[in-house]
Short mmCIF file of C-alpha atoms in Angstrom, two decimals:
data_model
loop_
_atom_site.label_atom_id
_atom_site.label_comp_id
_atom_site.label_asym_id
_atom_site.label_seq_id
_atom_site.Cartn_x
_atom_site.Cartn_y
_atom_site.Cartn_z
CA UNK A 819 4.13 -13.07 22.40
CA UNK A 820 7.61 -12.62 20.42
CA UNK A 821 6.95 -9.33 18.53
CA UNK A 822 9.70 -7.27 16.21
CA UNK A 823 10.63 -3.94 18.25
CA UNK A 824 12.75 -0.96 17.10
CA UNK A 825 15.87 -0.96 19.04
CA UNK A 826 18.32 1.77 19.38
CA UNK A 827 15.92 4.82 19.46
CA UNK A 828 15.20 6.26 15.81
CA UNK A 829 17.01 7.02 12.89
CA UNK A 830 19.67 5.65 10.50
CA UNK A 831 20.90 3.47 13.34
CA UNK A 832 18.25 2.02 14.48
CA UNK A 833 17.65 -1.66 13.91
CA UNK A 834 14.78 -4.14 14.18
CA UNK A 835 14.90 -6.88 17.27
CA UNK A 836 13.05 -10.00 17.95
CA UNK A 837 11.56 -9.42 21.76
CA UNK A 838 8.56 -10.19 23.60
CA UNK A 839 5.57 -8.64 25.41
CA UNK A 840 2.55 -9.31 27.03
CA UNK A 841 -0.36 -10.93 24.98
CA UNK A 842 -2.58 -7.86 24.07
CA UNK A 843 -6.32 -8.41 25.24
CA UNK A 844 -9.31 -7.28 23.04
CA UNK A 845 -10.95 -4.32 23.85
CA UNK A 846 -14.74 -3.43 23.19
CA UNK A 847 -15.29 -3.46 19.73
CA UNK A 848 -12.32 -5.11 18.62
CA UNK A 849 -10.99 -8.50 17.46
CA UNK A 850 -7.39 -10.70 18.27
CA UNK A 851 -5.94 -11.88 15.26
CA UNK A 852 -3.10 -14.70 15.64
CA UNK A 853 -0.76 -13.12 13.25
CA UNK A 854 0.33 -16.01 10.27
CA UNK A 855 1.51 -13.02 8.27
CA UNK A 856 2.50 -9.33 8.28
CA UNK A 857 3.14 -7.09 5.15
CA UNK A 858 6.22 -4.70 4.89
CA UNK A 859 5.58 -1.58 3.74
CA UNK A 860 8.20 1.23 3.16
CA UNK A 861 5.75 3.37 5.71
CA UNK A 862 7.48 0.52 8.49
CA UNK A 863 10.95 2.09 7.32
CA UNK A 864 10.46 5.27 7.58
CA UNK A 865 8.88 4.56 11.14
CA UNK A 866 12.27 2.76 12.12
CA UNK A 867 14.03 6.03 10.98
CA UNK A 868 12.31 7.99 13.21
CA UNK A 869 10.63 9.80 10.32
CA UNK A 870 6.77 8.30 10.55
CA UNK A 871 5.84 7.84 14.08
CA UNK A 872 3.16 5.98 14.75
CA UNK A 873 0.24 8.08 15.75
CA UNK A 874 -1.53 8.80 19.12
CA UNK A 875 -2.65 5.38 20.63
CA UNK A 876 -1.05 2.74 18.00
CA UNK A 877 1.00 0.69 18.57
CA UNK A 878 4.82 1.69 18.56
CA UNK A 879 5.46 -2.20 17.04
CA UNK A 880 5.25 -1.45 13.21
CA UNK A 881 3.49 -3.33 10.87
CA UNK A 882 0.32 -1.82 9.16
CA UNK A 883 -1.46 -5.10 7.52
CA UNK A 884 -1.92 -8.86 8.58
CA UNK A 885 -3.57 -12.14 8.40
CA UNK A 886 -4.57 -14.59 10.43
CA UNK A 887 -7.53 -16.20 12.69
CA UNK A 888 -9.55 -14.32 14.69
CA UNK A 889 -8.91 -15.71 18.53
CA UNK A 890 -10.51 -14.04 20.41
CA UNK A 891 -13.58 -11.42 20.38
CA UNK A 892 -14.39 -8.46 22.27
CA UNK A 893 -17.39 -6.56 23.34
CA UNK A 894 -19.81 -5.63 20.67
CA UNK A 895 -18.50 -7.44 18.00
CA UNK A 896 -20.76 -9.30 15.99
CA UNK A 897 -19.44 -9.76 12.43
CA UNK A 898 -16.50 -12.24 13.68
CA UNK A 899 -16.05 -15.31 15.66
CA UNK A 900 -12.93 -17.28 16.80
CA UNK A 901 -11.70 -18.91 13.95
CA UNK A 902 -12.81 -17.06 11.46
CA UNK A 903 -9.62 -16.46 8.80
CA UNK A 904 -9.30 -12.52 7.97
CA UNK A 905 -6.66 -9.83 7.09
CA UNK A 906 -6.77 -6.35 8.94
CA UNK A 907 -5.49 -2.76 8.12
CA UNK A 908 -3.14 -1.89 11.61
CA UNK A 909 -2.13 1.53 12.86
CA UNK A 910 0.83 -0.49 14.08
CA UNK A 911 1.59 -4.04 15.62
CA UNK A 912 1.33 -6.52 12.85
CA UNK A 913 5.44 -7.55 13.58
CA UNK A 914 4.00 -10.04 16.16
CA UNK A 915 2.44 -13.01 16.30
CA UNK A 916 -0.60 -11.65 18.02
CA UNK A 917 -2.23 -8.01 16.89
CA UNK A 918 -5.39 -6.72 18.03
CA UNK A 919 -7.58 -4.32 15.74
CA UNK A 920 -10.67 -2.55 15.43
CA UNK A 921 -13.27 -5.16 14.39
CA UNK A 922 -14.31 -2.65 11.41
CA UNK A 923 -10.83 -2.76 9.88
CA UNK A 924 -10.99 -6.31 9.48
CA UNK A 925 -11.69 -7.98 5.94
CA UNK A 926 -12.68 -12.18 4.99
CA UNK A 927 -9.74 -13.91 3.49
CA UNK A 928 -11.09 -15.83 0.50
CA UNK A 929 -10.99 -19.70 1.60
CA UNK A 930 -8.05 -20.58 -1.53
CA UNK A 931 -5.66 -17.65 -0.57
CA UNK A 932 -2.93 -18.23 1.72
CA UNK A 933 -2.31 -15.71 4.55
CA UNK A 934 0.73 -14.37 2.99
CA UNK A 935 -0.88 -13.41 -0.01
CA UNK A 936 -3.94 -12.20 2.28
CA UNK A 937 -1.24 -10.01 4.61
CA UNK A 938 0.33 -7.95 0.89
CA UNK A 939 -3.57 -6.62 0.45
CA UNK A 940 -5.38 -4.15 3.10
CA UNK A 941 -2.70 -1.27 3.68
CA UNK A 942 -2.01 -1.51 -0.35
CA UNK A 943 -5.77 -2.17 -1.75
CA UNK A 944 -7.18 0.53 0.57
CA UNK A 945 -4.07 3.16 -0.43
CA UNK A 946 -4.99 2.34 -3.77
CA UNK A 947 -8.84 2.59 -3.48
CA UNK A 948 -8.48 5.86 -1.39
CA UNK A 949 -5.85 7.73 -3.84
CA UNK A 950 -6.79 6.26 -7.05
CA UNK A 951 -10.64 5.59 -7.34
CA UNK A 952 -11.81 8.25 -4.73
CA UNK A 953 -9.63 11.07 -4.72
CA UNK A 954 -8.00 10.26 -8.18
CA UNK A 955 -12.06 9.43 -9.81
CA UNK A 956 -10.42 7.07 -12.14
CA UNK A 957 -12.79 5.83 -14.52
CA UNK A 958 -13.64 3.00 -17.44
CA UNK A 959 -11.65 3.87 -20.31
CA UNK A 960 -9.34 6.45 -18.94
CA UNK A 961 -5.18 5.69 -18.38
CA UNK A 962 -3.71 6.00 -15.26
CA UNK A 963 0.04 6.37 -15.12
CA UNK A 964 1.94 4.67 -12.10
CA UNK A 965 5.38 6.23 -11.28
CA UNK A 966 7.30 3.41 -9.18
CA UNK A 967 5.20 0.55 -10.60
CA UNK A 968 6.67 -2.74 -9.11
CA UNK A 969 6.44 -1.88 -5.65
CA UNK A 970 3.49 -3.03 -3.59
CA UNK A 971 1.47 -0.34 -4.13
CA UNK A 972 2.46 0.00 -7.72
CA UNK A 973 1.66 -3.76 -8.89
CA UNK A 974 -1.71 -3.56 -6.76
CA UNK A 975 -2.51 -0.61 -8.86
CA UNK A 976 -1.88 -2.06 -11.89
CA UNK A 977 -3.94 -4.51 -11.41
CA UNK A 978 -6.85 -2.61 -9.82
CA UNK A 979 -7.17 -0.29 -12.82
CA UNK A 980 -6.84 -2.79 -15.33
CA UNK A 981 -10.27 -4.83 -13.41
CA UNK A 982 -11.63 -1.32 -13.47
CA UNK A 983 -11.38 -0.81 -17.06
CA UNK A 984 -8.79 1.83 -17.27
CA UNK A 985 -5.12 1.84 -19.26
CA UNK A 986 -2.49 2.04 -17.40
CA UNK A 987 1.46 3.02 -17.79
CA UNK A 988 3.46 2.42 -15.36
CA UNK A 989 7.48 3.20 -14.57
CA UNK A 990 9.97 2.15 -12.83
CA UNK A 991 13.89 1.97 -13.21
CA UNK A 992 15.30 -0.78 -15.33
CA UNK A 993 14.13 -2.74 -18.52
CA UNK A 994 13.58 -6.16 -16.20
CA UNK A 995 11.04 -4.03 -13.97
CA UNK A 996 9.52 -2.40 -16.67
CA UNK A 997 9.04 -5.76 -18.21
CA UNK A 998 7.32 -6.94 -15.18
CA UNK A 999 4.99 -3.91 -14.98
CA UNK A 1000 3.48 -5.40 -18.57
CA UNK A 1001 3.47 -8.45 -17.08
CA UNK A 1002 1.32 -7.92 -14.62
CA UNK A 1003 -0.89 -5.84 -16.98
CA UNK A 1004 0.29 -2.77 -17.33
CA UNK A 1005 -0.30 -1.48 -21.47
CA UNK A 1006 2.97 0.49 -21.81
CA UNK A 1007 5.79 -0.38 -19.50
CA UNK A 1008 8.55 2.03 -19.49
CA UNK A 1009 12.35 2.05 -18.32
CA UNK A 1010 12.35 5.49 -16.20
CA UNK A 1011 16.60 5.47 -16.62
CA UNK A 1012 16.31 5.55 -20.70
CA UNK A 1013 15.02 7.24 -23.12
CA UNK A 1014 12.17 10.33 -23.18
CA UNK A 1015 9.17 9.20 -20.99
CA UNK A 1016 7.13 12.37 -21.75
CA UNK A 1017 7.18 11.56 -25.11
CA UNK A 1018 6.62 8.22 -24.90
CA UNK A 1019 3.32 9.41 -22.38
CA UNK A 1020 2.10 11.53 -24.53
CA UNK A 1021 2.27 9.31 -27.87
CA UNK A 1022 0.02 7.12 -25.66
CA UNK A 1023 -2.27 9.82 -25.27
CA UNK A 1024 -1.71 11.43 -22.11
CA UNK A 1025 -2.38 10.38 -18.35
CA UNK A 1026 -6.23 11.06 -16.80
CA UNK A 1027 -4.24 10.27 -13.39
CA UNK A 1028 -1.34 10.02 -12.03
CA UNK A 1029 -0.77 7.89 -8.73
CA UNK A 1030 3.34 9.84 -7.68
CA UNK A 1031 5.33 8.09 -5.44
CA UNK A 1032 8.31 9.44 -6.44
CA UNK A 1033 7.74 13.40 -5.63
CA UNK A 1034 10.04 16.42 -6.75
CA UNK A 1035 11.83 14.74 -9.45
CA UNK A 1036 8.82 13.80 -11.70
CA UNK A 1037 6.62 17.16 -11.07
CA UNK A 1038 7.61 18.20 -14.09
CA UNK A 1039 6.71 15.36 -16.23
CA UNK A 1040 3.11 14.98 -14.23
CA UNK A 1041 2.65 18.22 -15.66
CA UNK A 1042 3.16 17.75 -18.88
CA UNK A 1043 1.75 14.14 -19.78
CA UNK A 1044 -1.67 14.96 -17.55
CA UNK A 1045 -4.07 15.49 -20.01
CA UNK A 1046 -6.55 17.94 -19.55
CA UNK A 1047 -8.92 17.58 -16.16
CA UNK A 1048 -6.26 15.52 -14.72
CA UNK A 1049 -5.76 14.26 -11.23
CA UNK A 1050 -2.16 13.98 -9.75
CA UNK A 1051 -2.13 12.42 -6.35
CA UNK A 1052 0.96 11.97 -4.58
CA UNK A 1053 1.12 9.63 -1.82
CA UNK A 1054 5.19 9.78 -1.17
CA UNK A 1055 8.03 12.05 -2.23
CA UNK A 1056 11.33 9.60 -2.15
CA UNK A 1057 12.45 12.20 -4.41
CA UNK A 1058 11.48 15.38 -2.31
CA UNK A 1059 8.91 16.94 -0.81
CA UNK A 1060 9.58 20.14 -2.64
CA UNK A 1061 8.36 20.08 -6.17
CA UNK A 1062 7.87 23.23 -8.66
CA UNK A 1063 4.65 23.96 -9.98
CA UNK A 1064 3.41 25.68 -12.83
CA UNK A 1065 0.12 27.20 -11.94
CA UNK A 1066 -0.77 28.39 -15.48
CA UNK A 1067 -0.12 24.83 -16.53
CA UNK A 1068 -2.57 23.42 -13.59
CA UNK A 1069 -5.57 26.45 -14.73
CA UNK A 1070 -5.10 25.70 -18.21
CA UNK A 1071 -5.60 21.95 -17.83
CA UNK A 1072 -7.93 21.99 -14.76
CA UNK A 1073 -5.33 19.91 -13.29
CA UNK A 1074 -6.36 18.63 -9.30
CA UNK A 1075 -3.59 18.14 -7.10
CA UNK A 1076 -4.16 16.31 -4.26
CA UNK A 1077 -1.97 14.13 -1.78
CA UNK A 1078 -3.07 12.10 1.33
CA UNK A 1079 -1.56 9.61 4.00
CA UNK A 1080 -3.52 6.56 5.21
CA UNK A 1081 -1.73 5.54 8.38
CA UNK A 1082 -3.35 8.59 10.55
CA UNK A 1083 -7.05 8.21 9.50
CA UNK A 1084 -9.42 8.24 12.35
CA UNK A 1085 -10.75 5.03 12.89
CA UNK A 1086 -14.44 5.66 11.70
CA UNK A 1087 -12.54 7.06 8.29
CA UNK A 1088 -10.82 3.87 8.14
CA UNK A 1089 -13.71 1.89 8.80
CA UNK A 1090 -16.01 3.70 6.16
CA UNK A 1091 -12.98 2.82 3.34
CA UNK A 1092 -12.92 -0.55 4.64
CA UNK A 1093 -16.28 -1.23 3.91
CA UNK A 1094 -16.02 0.64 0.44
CA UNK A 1095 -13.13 -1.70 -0.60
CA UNK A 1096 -14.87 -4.68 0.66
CA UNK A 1097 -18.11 -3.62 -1.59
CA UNK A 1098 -16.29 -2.45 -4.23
CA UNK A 1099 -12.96 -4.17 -4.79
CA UNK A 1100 -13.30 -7.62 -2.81
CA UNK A 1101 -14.78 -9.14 -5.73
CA UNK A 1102 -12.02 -8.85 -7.77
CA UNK A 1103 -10.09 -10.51 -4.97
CA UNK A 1104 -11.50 -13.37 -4.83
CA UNK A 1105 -11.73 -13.85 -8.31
CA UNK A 1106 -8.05 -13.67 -8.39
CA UNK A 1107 -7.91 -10.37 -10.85
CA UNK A 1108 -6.44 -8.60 -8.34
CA UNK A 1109 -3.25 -10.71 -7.04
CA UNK A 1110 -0.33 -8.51 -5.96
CA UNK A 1111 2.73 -11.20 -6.12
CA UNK A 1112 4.53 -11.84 -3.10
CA UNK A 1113 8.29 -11.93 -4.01
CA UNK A 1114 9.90 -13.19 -0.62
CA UNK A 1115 8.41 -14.13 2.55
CA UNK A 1116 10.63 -13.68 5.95
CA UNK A 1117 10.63 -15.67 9.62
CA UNK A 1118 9.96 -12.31 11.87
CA UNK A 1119 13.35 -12.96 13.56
CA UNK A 1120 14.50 -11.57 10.11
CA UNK A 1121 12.59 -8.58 9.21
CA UNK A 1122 15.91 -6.73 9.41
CA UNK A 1123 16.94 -8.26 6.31
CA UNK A 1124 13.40 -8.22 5.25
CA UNK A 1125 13.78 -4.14 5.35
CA UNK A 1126 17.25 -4.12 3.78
CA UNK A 1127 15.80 -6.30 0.69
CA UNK A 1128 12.71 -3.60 0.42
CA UNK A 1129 15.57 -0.87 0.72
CA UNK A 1130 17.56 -2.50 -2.41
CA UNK A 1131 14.23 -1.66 -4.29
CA UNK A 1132 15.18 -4.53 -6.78
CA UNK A 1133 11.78 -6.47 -5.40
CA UNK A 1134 8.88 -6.69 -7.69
CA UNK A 1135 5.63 -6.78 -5.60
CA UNK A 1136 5.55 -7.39 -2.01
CA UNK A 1137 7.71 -8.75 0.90
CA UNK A 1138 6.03 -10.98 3.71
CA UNK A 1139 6.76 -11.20 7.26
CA UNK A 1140 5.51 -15.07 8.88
CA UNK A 1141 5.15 -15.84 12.33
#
């Protein structure tokens, strides 16, 4: 199979290559998908910089979400047959055109969505499920402000809330981007390069959570536009890791600050939020309320410039490897 590898070691010089392997073989429990698509999520840079290995027993090929058809079916599984069309969260391997998965991770692809849509969903939907609705409680009627809106994650959130009947704000640099963030639902779209965004937060009344992506540089503004009881969860730092907090600021609001990563899960973790988001989210998948646009798709000989175009950061929603 022709697969994407990491070539040069890790780190700033290290670039993606088309090469091939052997065909990977299904073990008990677990399906082969013939990859049509792969998502690229900045989690697949930071691997390729040698700063997010994958962990023990993945794959070293990234690539953390596909779709495809199920060819062929191993031991024990009973849910799946060849054929059947599905999208899968990946510890790693979804950069080649055949990826093999725990059967458990593996969700239905509604029959009108295309497997390049399918591909942008399970490593964002379940990020968002995990750090918004579980460990963030977001509920009806509260407002959930999104730092670094227009990304994957960010647009997926927007529109997850939104079906969940929760506000949302969301940020992100530049008045074309901010645009796009009410666009795609969000109620108060703001340009994080002008003007006061703590006031402008606050006028709205206040964030119940936050979903951070940014890190250091926005710690202080978390603080002050969480209203009180707030959850701030932080699921990257592109700013920095090392943020200063006021702890008379967190006990006098009751503020919960929590962070998580998704990639490292044990599998029966990753299972258990699979079947969550199938229960609880896959309904407004297929009834096309939640949608996270796909702004480019790439052949896989190109996911170098694939990872350059998510580096620019000008995208609005997700970037598509095919095979």
């Amino acid at each position: 199979m022709r697969v994407v590898e990491i070539a040069g070691g890790s780190g700033p010089a290290a670039s993606l290559i088309l090469s091939q392997r052997p065909d990977p073989v299904a073990g008990p429990g677990q399906i082969r998908i013939r990859v049509r698509a792969a998502g690229i999520n900045r989690p697949d840079i930071l691997q390729r910089l040698g700063r997010y290995p994958a962990p023990p027993g993945a794959s070293d090929i990234p690539g953390l979400e596909v779709a495809g058809e199920v060819d062929q079916v191993g031991p024990g599984v009973a849910r799946w047959s060849v054929g059947d069309r599905v999208c899968a969260l990946l510890g790693g391997g979804g950069y080649a055109e055949l990826a093999v998965v725990d059967a458990r991770h593996a969700l239905p692809v509604p029959a009108e969505m295309d497997f390049a849509q399918a591909a942008a969903l399970p490593e964002t939907v379940c990020t968002v499920f995990a750090n918004v609705f579980e460990a963030g409680a977001l509920r009806a009627g509260e407002t959930l402000l999104i730092h670094g809106a227009t990304s994957g994650i960010g647009v997926t959130a927007i529109q997850m809330a939104k079906a969940a009947g929760a506000r949302v704000i969301a940020t992100s640099r530049g008045a074309d981007k901010a645009g796009a963030a009410r666009g795609l639902g969000a109620d108060l779209g703001l340009d994080a390069g002008s003007g006061d965004m703590e006031a402008a937060i606050r006028a709205f009344g206040g964030a119940d959570v936050v979903l951070d992506m940014v890190g250091a540089d926005y710690a202080a503004l978390n603080q002050a536009a969480l209203n009180p009881f707030g959850r701030w969860v932080v699921i990257a730092t592109q700013s920095g890791a090392l943020a200063k907090i006021d702890l008379a600021r967190l006990m006098v609001k009751r503020i919960v600050l929590t962070g998580s990563t998704l990639r490292a899960r044990p599998a029966d973790e990753k299972a258990r939020l699979i079947a969550a988001v199938e229960a609880q989210v896959w309904g407004w998948v297929a009834s096309g309320a939640v949608r996270p646009p796909v702004e480019a798709t790439f052949p896989l000989e190109q996911a170098s410039a694939a990872h350059l175009r998510l580096e620019a950061g000008r995208h609005v929603g997700k970037l598509v490897l095919t095979t």
